[in-house]
Coordinates of C-alpha atoms and ligand atoms in Angstrom, one line a residue:
M9 CA 213.2 157.1 70.5
L10 CA 215.0 155.8 73.6
R11 CA 218.4 156.3 71.9
E12 CA 217.4 159.9 70.9
A13 CA 216.2 160.7 74.4
V14 CA 219.4 159.4 76.1
S15 CA 221.5 161.2 73.5
Q16 CA 219.6 164.5 74.1
L17 CA 220.3 164.2 77.8
F18 CA 224.0 164.0 77.3
T19 CA 224.2 166.8 74.8
A20 CA 222.1 168.9 77.2
A21 CA 224.6 167.9 80.0
G22 CA 227.4 169.4 77.8
G23 CA 228.6 166.5 75.7
S24 CA 229.4 166.7 72.0
V25 CA 226.8 165.2 69.6
E26 CA 229.3 162.4 68.8
A27 CA 230.0 161.6 72.5
A28 CA 226.3 161.7 73.4
A29 CA 225.6 159.3 70.4
L30 CA 228.3 156.9 71.5
I31 CA 227.0 156.9 75.1
A32 CA 223.4 156.4 73.9
D33 CA 224.2 153.6 71.5
H34 CA 226.1 151.7 74.1
L35 CA 223.5 152.0 76.8
V36 CA 220.5 151.2 74.6
G37 CA 222.6 148.4 73.0
A38 CA 223.0 146.9 76.5
N39 CA 219.2 147.1 77.1
L40 CA 218.7 145.5 73.6
R41 CA 220.9 142.6 74.6
G42 CA 219.0 142.1 77.9
H43 CA 221.7 143.6 80.2
D44 CA 219.4 146.2 81.7
S45 CA 221.9 146.5 84.5
H46 CA 224.2 148.3 82.1
G47 CA 221.5 150.0 80.0
I48 CA 219.8 153.4 80.4
G49 CA 219.4 152.7 84.2
V50 CA 222.9 154.0 84.7
V51 CA 222.0 157.4 83.4
P52 CA 221.3 158.8 87.0
L53 CA 224.8 157.6 88.0
Y54 CA 226.4 159.2 85.0
L55 CA 224.6 162.6 85.5
A56 CA 225.6 162.6 89.1
S57 CA 229.2 161.8 88.1
I58 CA 229.2 164.7 85.6
K59 CA 228.1 167.0 88.4
T60 CA 230.9 165.9 90.8
G61 CA 233.7 165.7 88.2
G62 CA 233.7 161.9 88.4
M63 CA 233.0 161.9 84.7
V64 CA 234.6 164.6 82.4
L65 CA 232.4 164.6 79.4
D66 CA 234.7 166.5 77.0
R67 CA 238.0 164.7 78.0
E68 CA 240.3 163.7 75.1
L69 CA 242.0 160.3 75.2
R70 CA 245.7 160.7 76.0
L71 CA 248.4 158.3 74.7
V72 CA 250.9 157.9 77.5
S73 CA 253.1 155.0 76.3
D74 CA 253.7 153.3 72.9
T75 CA 256.2 150.5 72.6
G76 CA 255.0 149.4 69.2
G77 CA 253.3 146.3 70.5
M78 CA 251.5 148.0 73.3
M79 CA 249.8 151.3 73.7
I80 CA 248.6 152.8 77.0
F81 CA 246.0 155.5 77.0
D82 CA 244.9 157.6 80.0
A83 CA 241.2 158.5 79.8
G84 CA 241.3 161.0 82.7
R85 CA 237.8 160.0 83.8
G86 CA 236.4 160.7 80.3
P87 CA 233.1 158.9 79.4
G88 CA 233.9 155.2 79.0
Q89 CA 231.7 154.8 76.0
V90 CA 233.8 157.4 74.2
M91 CA 237.2 156.5 75.6
G92 CA 236.7 152.8 75.1
H93 CA 235.5 153.3 71.5
R94 CA 238.6 155.4 70.6
A95 CA 241.0 153.1 72.3
M96 CA 239.6 150.1 70.5
E97 CA 239.7 152.0 67.2
A98 CA 243.4 152.6 67.7
G99 CA 244.0 149.0 68.7
I100 CA 242.0 147.6 65.7
E101 CA 244.0 149.7 63.3
L102 CA 247.3 148.5 64.7
A103 CA 246.3 144.9 65.1
K104 CA 245.2 144.8 61.4
T105 CA 248.7 145.8 60.3
K106 CA 250.9 144.2 63.0
G107 CA 248.8 141.1 63.8
S108 CA 248.4 141.8 67.5
V109 CA 248.5 144.6 70.0
I110 CA 247.9 145.1 73.7
I111 CA 245.9 148.2 74.6
G112 CA 245.9 149.6 78.1
L113 CA 243.1 152.1 78.8
R114 CA 243.4 153.5 82.3
N115 CA 241.2 155.7 84.5
S116 CA 238.1 155.8 82.4
H117 CA 234.7 156.5 83.7
H118 CA 232.4 153.4 83.6
L119 CA 233.1 151.3 80.4
G120 CA 229.7 149.8 80.5
R121 CA 229.1 146.4 79.1
I122 CA 232.5 145.0 78.4
G123 CA 231.2 142.7 75.7
H124 CA 230.6 145.8 73.6
W125 CA 234.3 146.2 73.2
A126 CA 234.8 142.5 72.2
E127 CA 232.0 143.0 69.7
Q128 CA 233.7 146.1 68.2
C129 CA 236.9 144.1 67.8
A130 CA 235.0 141.0 66.4
A131 CA 233.2 143.3 63.9
A132 CA 236.7 144.2 62.6
G133 CA 237.6 140.4 62.3
L134 CA 239.7 140.4 65.5
V135 CA 239.9 138.0 68.5
S136 CA 240.1 140.0 71.7
I137 CA 240.4 139.5 75.5
H138 CA 239.6 142.2 78.1
F139 CA 240.5 142.3 81.7
V140 CA 238.8 145.2 83.6
N141 CA 239.0 146.5 87.2
V142 CA 236.4 148.7 88.9
V143 CA 237.2 151.4 91.4
A144 CA 233.9 152.6 93.0
G145 CA 234.3 151.5 96.6
P146 CA 234.9 147.8 97.3
I147 CA 231.8 145.6 97.0
V148 CA 233.0 142.0 96.5
A149 CA 234.5 139.8 99.2
P150 CA 237.4 137.6 98.3
F151 CA 236.7 133.8 98.3
G152 CA 237.0 132.8 102.0
G153 CA 236.3 136.4 103.3
T154 CA 233.1 138.3 104.2
K155 CA 234.4 141.9 103.9
A156 CA 234.2 143.8 100.6
R157 CA 237.7 144.2 99.0
L158 CA 237.3 144.6 95.2
G159 CA 234.8 145.7 92.6
T160 CA 232.9 143.3 90.3
N161 CA 235.9 143.3 87.9
P162 CA 234.5 142.0 84.6
F163 CA 236.2 139.8 82.0
A164 CA 235.3 139.5 78.3
A165 CA 236.6 137.7 75.2
G166 CA 235.3 137.8 71.6
F167 CA 235.8 135.5 68.6
P168 CA 234.6 136.5 65.2
R169 CA 233.0 134.1 62.8
I170 CA 232.4 134.3 59.1
A171 CA 228.7 134.7 58.2
A172 CA 227.7 134.0 61.8
E173 CA 227.4 136.0 65.0
P174 CA 230.6 136.2 67.1
V175 CA 231.1 134.2 70.3
I176 CA 231.2 136.7 73.1
V177 CA 232.1 135.7 76.6
D178 CA 231.3 138.6 79.0
F179 CA 230.7 138.6 82.7
A180 CA 231.3 140.2 86.1
T181 CA 233.6 138.1 88.3
S182 CA 231.0 138.4 91.1
R183 CA 228.1 135.9 91.1
L184 CA 225.8 138.8 90.1
A185 CA 226.8 142.2 88.7
M186 CA 226.1 145.1 91.0
G187 CA 223.6 146.6 88.4
K188 CA 221.7 143.3 88.4
I189 CA 221.0 143.7 92.1
R190 CA 219.6 147.2 91.4
V191 CA 217.4 145.6 88.7
Y192 CA 216.2 142.9 91.1
R193 CA 215.4 145.7 93.7
N194 CA 213.6 147.9 91.2
Q195 CA 211.5 145.0 90.1
G196 CA 210.8 143.9 93.7
K197 CA 212.4 140.4 93.1
T198 CA 214.4 138.2 95.5
L199 CA 218.0 137.3 94.6
P200 CA 219.2 133.8 93.7
D201 CA 221.1 131.9 96.4
N202 CA 224.8 132.5 97.2
A203 CA 225.1 135.9 95.5
L204 CA 225.0 138.3 98.5
L205 CA 226.0 138.5 102.1
T206 CA 224.7 141.0 104.7
A207 CA 227.3 143.4 106.2
D208 CA 227.6 140.8 109.0
G209 CA 228.6 138.1 106.5
V210 CA 225.2 136.2 106.6
K211 CA 223.8 134.8 103.3
T212 CA 220.8 136.8 102.0
N213 CA 218.3 136.8 99.1
D214 CA 217.1 140.4 99.7
P215 CA 218.6 142.9 97.1
N216 CA 217.9 145.7 99.6
D217 CA 220.7 144.4 101.8
L218 CA 223.2 145.6 99.3
F219 CA 221.9 149.2 99.7
A220 CA 221.6 149.0 103.5
D221 CA 223.8 150.9 105.9
P222 CA 226.3 149.3 106.4
P223 CA 225.9 147.7 102.9
G224 CA 225.9 144.0 102.0
V225 CA 228.7 142.3 100.2
L226 CA 228.8 140.5 96.8
V227 CA 230.4 137.1 96.4
P228 CA 232.8 136.0 93.6
F229 CA 231.4 133.5 91.1
G230 CA 233.0 130.0 90.9
E231 CA 234.5 130.1 94.4
H232 CA 238.3 130.3 94.4
K233 CA 238.5 130.3 90.5
G234 CA 236.3 133.4 90.1
W235 CA 238.2 135.0 92.9
G236 CA 241.5 134.4 91.1
L237 CA 240.1 135.9 87.9
A238 CA 238.8 138.9 89.8
L239 CA 242.3 139.5 91.2
A240 CA 243.9 139.0 87.8
C241 CA 241.5 141.7 86.4
E242 CA 242.7 144.1 89.1
L243 CA 246.3 143.5 88.5
L244 CA 246.3 143.3 84.7
G245 CA 243.4 145.7 84.1
A246 CA 244.8 148.5 86.3
A247 CA 248.0 147.9 88.3
L248 CA 250.1 146.9 85.3
L249 CA 248.9 150.0 83.4
G250 CA 249.5 152.4 86.2
G251 CA 245.8 152.9 86.6
E252 CA 243.8 153.4 89.8
T253 CA 243.3 150.2 91.9
Q254 CA 240.9 149.3 94.7
H255 CA 243.2 149.0 97.7
D256 CA 241.3 150.6 100.5
G257 CA 237.8 151.1 101.7
S258 CA 237.3 154.6 100.2
K259 CA 234.2 155.1 98.2
D260 CA 234.6 157.0 95.0
P261 CA 231.2 158.4 94.0
A262 CA 232.1 157.7 90.3
V263 CA 232.7 154.3 88.8
I264 CA 236.2 154.2 87.3
N265 CA 237.4 151.3 85.1
S266 CA 240.8 150.5 83.7
M267 CA 241.0 147.8 81.0
L268 CA 243.8 145.7 79.5
S269 CA 242.8 144.4 76.0
I270 CA 244.7 142.0 73.8
L271 CA 243.7 142.2 70.1
V272 CA 244.8 139.5 67.6
S273 CA 244.1 139.4 63.8
P274 CA 243.9 135.7 62.7
D275 CA 244.3 137.1 59.2
Q276 CA 247.6 138.8 59.9
I277 CA 249.1 135.9 62.0
G278 CA 248.3 133.5 59.1
T279 CA 245.9 131.2 60.9
V280 CA 242.6 132.6 59.6
A281 CA 241.6 129.5 57.6
A282 CA 242.6 127.1 60.3
F283 CA 241.1 129.2 63.0
G284 CA 237.7 129.4 61.2
S285 CA 237.6 125.7 60.4
E286 CA 238.8 124.5 63.9
M287 CA 236.4 126.9 65.6
S288 CA 233.4 125.8 63.6
Q289 CA 234.2 122.2 64.4
V290 CA 234.6 122.9 68.1
L291 CA 231.3 124.9 68.2
A292 CA 229.5 122.1 66.3
W293 CA 230.9 119.5 68.6
V294 CA 230.1 121.3 71.9
Q295 CA 226.5 121.9 70.6
S296 CA 226.1 118.4 69.1
E297 CA 223.8 117.4 72.0
N298 CA 221.4 120.0 70.5
N299 CA 220.4 117.5 67.9
E300 CA 218.5 115.7 70.7
A301 CA 217.6 118.7 72.8
P302 CA 217.5 121.8 70.6
G303 CA 218.7 125.0 72.2
R304 CA 219.9 123.3 75.4
V305 CA 223.6 124.1 74.9
L306 CA 224.0 127.8 74.0
L307 CA 227.3 129.5 73.0
P308 CA 228.4 132.5 75.0
G309 CA 226.9 135.5 73.2
Q310 CA 223.8 133.7 71.9
P311 CA 221.5 134.7 74.8
E312 CA 222.3 138.4 74.0
Q313 CA 221.9 137.9 70.3
A314 CA 218.5 136.3 70.7
M315 CA 217.4 138.9 73.1
R316 CA 218.5 141.7 70.8
Q317 CA 216.4 140.3 68.0
Q318 CA 213.4 139.9 70.3
R319 CA 213.7 143.4 71.7
L320 CA 214.2 144.9 68.2
D321 CA 210.9 143.2 67.3
E322 CA 209.0 143.9 70.5
G323 CA 210.6 146.9 72.0
I324 CA 212.6 147.3 75.2
P325 CA 210.6 147.1 78.4
I326 CA 211.8 149.7 81.0
D327 CA 210.3 149.4 84.4
P328 CA 208.6 152.6 85.9
A329 CA 211.1 152.8 88.8
T330 CA 214.0 153.1 86.4
L331 CA 212.3 155.7 84.2
E332 CA 211.3 157.7 87.3
Q333 CA 214.9 157.6 88.5
I334 CA 216.2 158.9 85.2
A335 CA 213.5 161.7 85.0
T336 CA 214.4 162.8 88.6
A337 CA 218.1 162.7 87.8
A338 CA 217.5 164.8 84.7
S339 CA 215.5 167.4 86.7
D340 CA 218.2 167.5 89.4
A341 CA 220.7 168.2 86.6
G342 CA 218.5 171.1 85.4
L343 CA 217.5 169.1 82.3
S344 CA 213.8 169.1 83.1
D345 CA 212.1 169.5 79.7
L346 CA 213.3 166.3 78.2
M347 CA 211.6 163.2 76.8
F348 CA 212.1 161.0 79.9
H349 CA 209.3 162.8 81.8
A350 CA 207.0 162.0 78.9
L351 CA 208.3 158.4 78.9
A352 CA 207.9 158.1 82.7
R353 CA 204.3 159.5 82.5
R354 CA 203.4 157.1 79.8
T355 CA 204.1 153.9 81.9
Ligands
LIG18 N1 232.0 148.2 83.6 C1 231.9 147.6 84.7 O1 232.4 148.1 85.7 C2 231.2 146.3 84.8 C3 231.3 145.5 86.0 C4 230.7 144.3 86.0 C5 230.0 143.8 85.0 N2 229.9 144.6 83.9 C6 229.1 144.1 82.7 O2 227.8 143.6 83.2 C7 227.3 142.7 82.3 C8 226.6 141.6 82.9 O3 227.5 140.8 83.6 P1 227.0 139.5 84.3 O4 228.1 138.9 85.1 O5 225.7 139.8 85.0 O6 226.7 138.6 83.1 P2 225.9 137.2 83.0 O7 225.9 136.5 84.3 O8 224.5 137.5 82.4 O9 226.7 136.4 82.0 C9 226.8 136.8 80.7 C10 227.7 135.9 79.9 O10 227.2 134.5 80.0 C11 226.7 134.1 78.7 N3 225.6 133.2 79.0 C12 224.5 133.5 79.7 N4 223.6 132.5 79.7 C13 224.2 131.5 79.0 C14 223.9 130.1 78.7 N5 222.7 129.6 79.1 N6 224.7 129.4 78.0 C15 225.9 129.9 77.5 N7 226.3 131.2 77.8 C16 225.5 132.0 78.5 C17 226.4 135.3 78.0 O11 226.4 135.1 76.6 C18 227.6 136.2 78.4 O12 228.7 135.9 77.7 C19 228.4 142.3 81.4 O13 228.2 142.9 80.1 C20 229.7 142.9 82.0 O14 230.7 143.3 81.1 C21 230.5 145.8 83.7

């Protein structure tokens, strides 16, 4: 139902059936995994971006460079869910024959939950690493600073397992992702400590401070280490690929991502048996304390996998504010007779 409603919105907005389905699958998939920040709550942003040209729904992915071991694609602000899917498909095909490939995807509209791309690679039996920058107006202060200079530059890595869910490491390099602050605000909750500064550089727990004028500033996770990774995401994810970087205070109304992905086939490089056996030993060792305290040590990816099962069983809770924002955005885009009004009315 939710997937169909989202898909209908994007076909009504001018997208192909395939593009709309990829967008809907990705967004609902993020909700299923508990990342409501990257779920259907971004629909208003996407519809607004389509209107202003920040997202070009029917854009084709363009190959701009191919050295054999590395391909760079320019997405020309095409929908991230479509551009990312096609770029990963191309990378998976090459890595499965050559053993490894580096894929550059530059100037895409929002690529959503970056773990989605690691999961696509893991489903094909590939290990992958993803460095991503965000150009949407600076929002994160460098470690040691109080002024916004970069985006929430996410990092992800995926490790496939035989007959088990993959290990998926996937996070923003800010203490909290921007969308999470929106979720806290919509749910009327206060923020954890050390995630946000006011525009004056004072620590705050109020999510509304991020949306104040002048806006608040997010803080990198892990102090200088998270800050270093955020900078690496900017340089690897975009600068190296000739993609747009965040280097001034200008605010792009769209969210533009560039991503550098490294895909490796353990099968092709001849380590598949050792990799599988060493990884299971490492994973058993790091979780061995669970014998005494079951569930205390989780592997990256497990919270999302458990949440997916729970939400498949029980449904996805969407707060009324989010549904209302989508219904209003749909009306503003002239897509008034769609299912979200019905969904919003039902809550
Ligand atoms: N496209 C963009 O511009 C953009 C920007 C920033 C973030 N994002 C996405 O936002 C999403 C949310 O990011 P986030 O920083 O809020 O993520 P988060 O803080 O929820 O961290 C998620 C990661 O931590 C792991 N994890 C969580 N709890 C754990 C535990 N107890 N033990 C072990 N591992 C655990 C998860 O499995 C996952 O790998 C991500 O999917 C990210 O890719 C996208």
